[in-house]
Coordinates of N, CA and C in Angstrom, one line a residue:
M5 N 0.8 -1.2 0.0 CA 0.0 0.0 0.0 C 0.9 1.2 0.0
T6 N 0.7 2.1 -0.9 CA 1.5 3.3 -1.0 C 0.8 4.5 -0.3
N7 N 1.6 5.3 0.3 CA 1.1 6.5 1.0 C 1.2 7.7 0.1
N8 N 0.1 8.2 -0.3 CA 0.1 9.3 -1.2 C 0.0 10.7 -0.4
T9 N 0.0 10.6 0.9 CA -0.1 11.8 1.7 C 1.2 12.5 1.7
E10 N 1.3 13.6 1.1 CA 2.6 14.4 1.1 C 2.7 15.1 2.5
T11 N 3.9 15.1 3.0 CA 4.1 15.9 4.2 C 5.5 16.6 4.1
I12 N 5.6 17.7 4.8 CA 6.9 18.4 4.9 C 7.3 18.3 6.4
T13 N 8.6 18.5 6.6 CA 9.2 18.5 7.9 C 9.7 19.8 8.3
L14 N 9.4 20.3 9.5 CA 9.9 21.6 9.9 C 10.3 21.4 11.4
Q15 N 11.0 22.4 12.0 CA 11.4 22.3 13.4 C 10.4 23.2 14.2
V16 N 9.9 22.6 15.2 CA 9.0 23.3 16.2 C 9.6 23.2 17.6
N17 N 10.1 24.3 18.1 CA 10.7 24.2 19.4 C 11.8 23.2 19.5
G18 N 12.6 23.1 18.4 CA 13.8 22.2 18.4 C 13.4 20.7 18.0
E19 N 12.2 20.4 17.8 CA 11.8 19.1 17.4 C 11.3 19.0 16.0
A20 N 11.6 17.9 15.3 CA 11.1 17.7 13.9 C 9.6 17.4 14.0
R21 N 8.8 18.1 13.2 CA 7.4 17.9 13.1 C 7.0 17.8 11.7
T22 N 5.9 17.1 11.3 CA 5.5 17.1 10.0 C 4.1 17.6 9.9
C23 N 3.7 18.1 8.7 CA 2.4 18.6 8.4 C 2.2 18.6 6.9
P24 N 1.0 18.8 6.4 CA 0.8 18.9 4.9 C 1.5 20.2 4.4
P25 N 1.9 20.2 3.1 CA 2.4 21.4 2.5 C 1.4 22.5 2.5
Q26 N 1.8 23.7 2.6 CA 0.9 24.9 2.5 C 0.0 25.0 3.7
T27 N 0.3 24.4 4.8 CA -0.5 24.6 6.0 C -0.3 26.0 6.5
S28 N -1.4 26.6 6.9 CA -1.3 28.0 7.5 C -0.8 27.9 8.9
L29 N -0.3 29.0 9.4 CA 0.3 29.0 10.7 C -0.8 28.7 11.8
P30 N -2.0 29.3 11.7 CA -3.0 29.0 12.7 C -3.4 27.5 12.7
A31 N -3.5 26.9 11.5 CA -3.9 25.5 11.3 C -2.8 24.6 12.0
L32 N -1.5 25.0 11.7 CA -0.4 24.2 12.3 C -0.5 24.3 13.9
L33 N -0.8 25.5 14.4 CA -0.9 25.6 15.9 C -2.0 24.7 16.4
E34 N -3.1 24.7 15.7 CA -4.2 23.8 16.2 C -3.8 22.3 16.1
M35 N -3.1 22.0 15.0 CA -2.7 20.6 14.8 C -1.8 20.2 16.0
L36 N -1.0 21.1 16.5 CA -0.1 20.9 17.6 C -0.8 20.9 18.9
G37 N -2.1 21.2 18.9 CA -2.8 21.3 20.2 C -2.7 22.5 20.9
M38 N -2.3 23.6 20.2 CA -2.1 24.9 20.9 C -3.2 25.9 20.5
N39 N -3.6 26.7 21.5 CA -4.5 27.7 21.2 C -3.8 28.9 20.6
P40 N -4.1 29.2 19.3 CA -3.4 30.4 18.7 C -3.5 31.7 19.4
R41 N -4.6 31.8 20.2 CA -4.7 33.1 20.9 C -3.8 33.2 22.1
L42 N -3.2 32.1 22.5 CA -2.4 32.1 23.8 C -0.9 31.9 23.5
V43 N -0.4 32.1 22.3 CA 1.0 31.8 22.0 C 1.6 33.0 21.2
A44 N 2.9 33.1 21.3 CA 3.7 34.0 20.5 C 4.6 33.1 19.6
V45 N 4.8 33.5 18.3 CA 5.6 32.7 17.4 C 6.8 33.4 16.8
E46 N 7.9 32.7 16.9 CA 9.1 33.2 16.2 C 9.3 32.3 15.0
Y47 N 9.3 32.9 13.8 CA 9.3 32.2 12.6 C 10.6 32.4 11.9
N48 N 11.5 31.4 11.8 CA 12.8 31.5 11.1 C 13.6 32.7 11.7
G49 N 13.6 32.8 13.1 CA 14.4 33.8 13.7 C 13.8 35.1 13.9
E50 N 12.6 35.3 13.5 CA 11.9 36.7 13.6 C 10.6 36.5 14.3
I51 N 10.2 37.4 15.2 CA 8.9 37.4 15.8 C 7.9 37.7 14.7
L52 N 6.9 36.8 14.6 CA 5.9 37.0 13.5 C 4.6 37.6 14.1
H53 N 4.3 38.8 13.7 CA 3.2 39.5 14.3 C 1.9 38.8 13.8
R54 N 0.9 38.7 14.7 CA -0.3 38.0 14.5 C -1.0 38.4 13.2
Q55 N -0.9 39.6 12.8 CA -1.6 40.0 11.6 C -1.2 39.3 10.3
F56 N 0.0 38.6 10.4 CA 0.6 37.9 9.3 C 0.3 36.4 9.3
W57 N -0.2 35.9 10.5 CA -0.3 34.5 10.7 C -1.1 33.8 9.6
E58 N -2.3 34.4 9.3 CA -3.2 33.7 8.3 C -2.6 33.6 6.9
K59 N -1.8 34.6 6.6 CA -1.1 34.5 5.2 C 0.1 33.7 5.2
T60 N 0.7 33.3 6.4 CA 1.9 32.5 6.4 C 1.6 31.1 6.2
R61 N 2.3 30.5 5.2 CA 2.2 29.1 4.9 C 3.6 28.5 5.3
V62 N 3.6 27.5 6.1 CA 4.9 26.9 6.5 C 5.4 26.1 5.4
K63 N 6.8 26.1 5.3 CA 7.5 25.3 4.3 C 8.5 24.4 4.9
A64 N 8.9 23.4 4.1 CA 9.9 22.4 4.6 C 11.1 23.2 5.1
G65 N 11.6 22.8 6.2 CA 12.8 23.4 6.8 C 12.6 24.6 7.6
D66 N 11.4 25.1 7.7 CA 11.1 26.3 8.5 C 11.5 25.9 10.0
R67 N 11.8 27.0 10.7 CA 12.1 26.8 12.2 C 11.2 27.7 12.9
L68 N 10.4 27.1 13.8 CA 9.4 27.9 14.6 C 9.7 27.7 16.1
E69 N 9.7 28.8 16.8 CA 9.7 28.7 18.3 C 8.4 29.2 18.7
I70 N 7.7 28.4 19.5 CA 6.3 28.8 19.9 C 6.3 28.9 21.4
V71 N 6.0 30.0 22.0 CA 6.0 30.3 23.4 C 4.5 30.5 23.9
T72 N 4.2 29.8 24.9 CA 2.8 29.9 25.5 C 2.8 31.1 26.4
I73 N 1.8 32.0 26.2 CA 1.7 33.2 27.1 C 0.9 32.7 28.3
V74 N 1.5 33.0 29.5 CA 0.9 32.6 30.7 C 0.5 33.8 31.5
G75 N -0.8 33.9 31.9 CA -1.2 35.0 32.7 C -1.1 34.7 34.1
G76 N -0.9 35.6 34.9 CA -0.8 35.4 36.4 C -1.4 36.5 37.2
G77 N -1.4 36.3 38.5 CA -2.0 37.3 39.3 C -1.5 37.2 40.7

């Protein structure tokens, strides 16, 4: 049985992860089980402002650092 599902590999917080090509950043965050509203993302060494997330499509070899925002009191 052949696997026709194409995937790409990228680095997320130093770990290799796979996802379909052309996955949007918010979709990737959800696939990773993260709430997009509660994280900050560094994309290939640069902080990526939230206004660009929907237009950003991850590519093979991308490096993401995802930090969860923690509220306190």
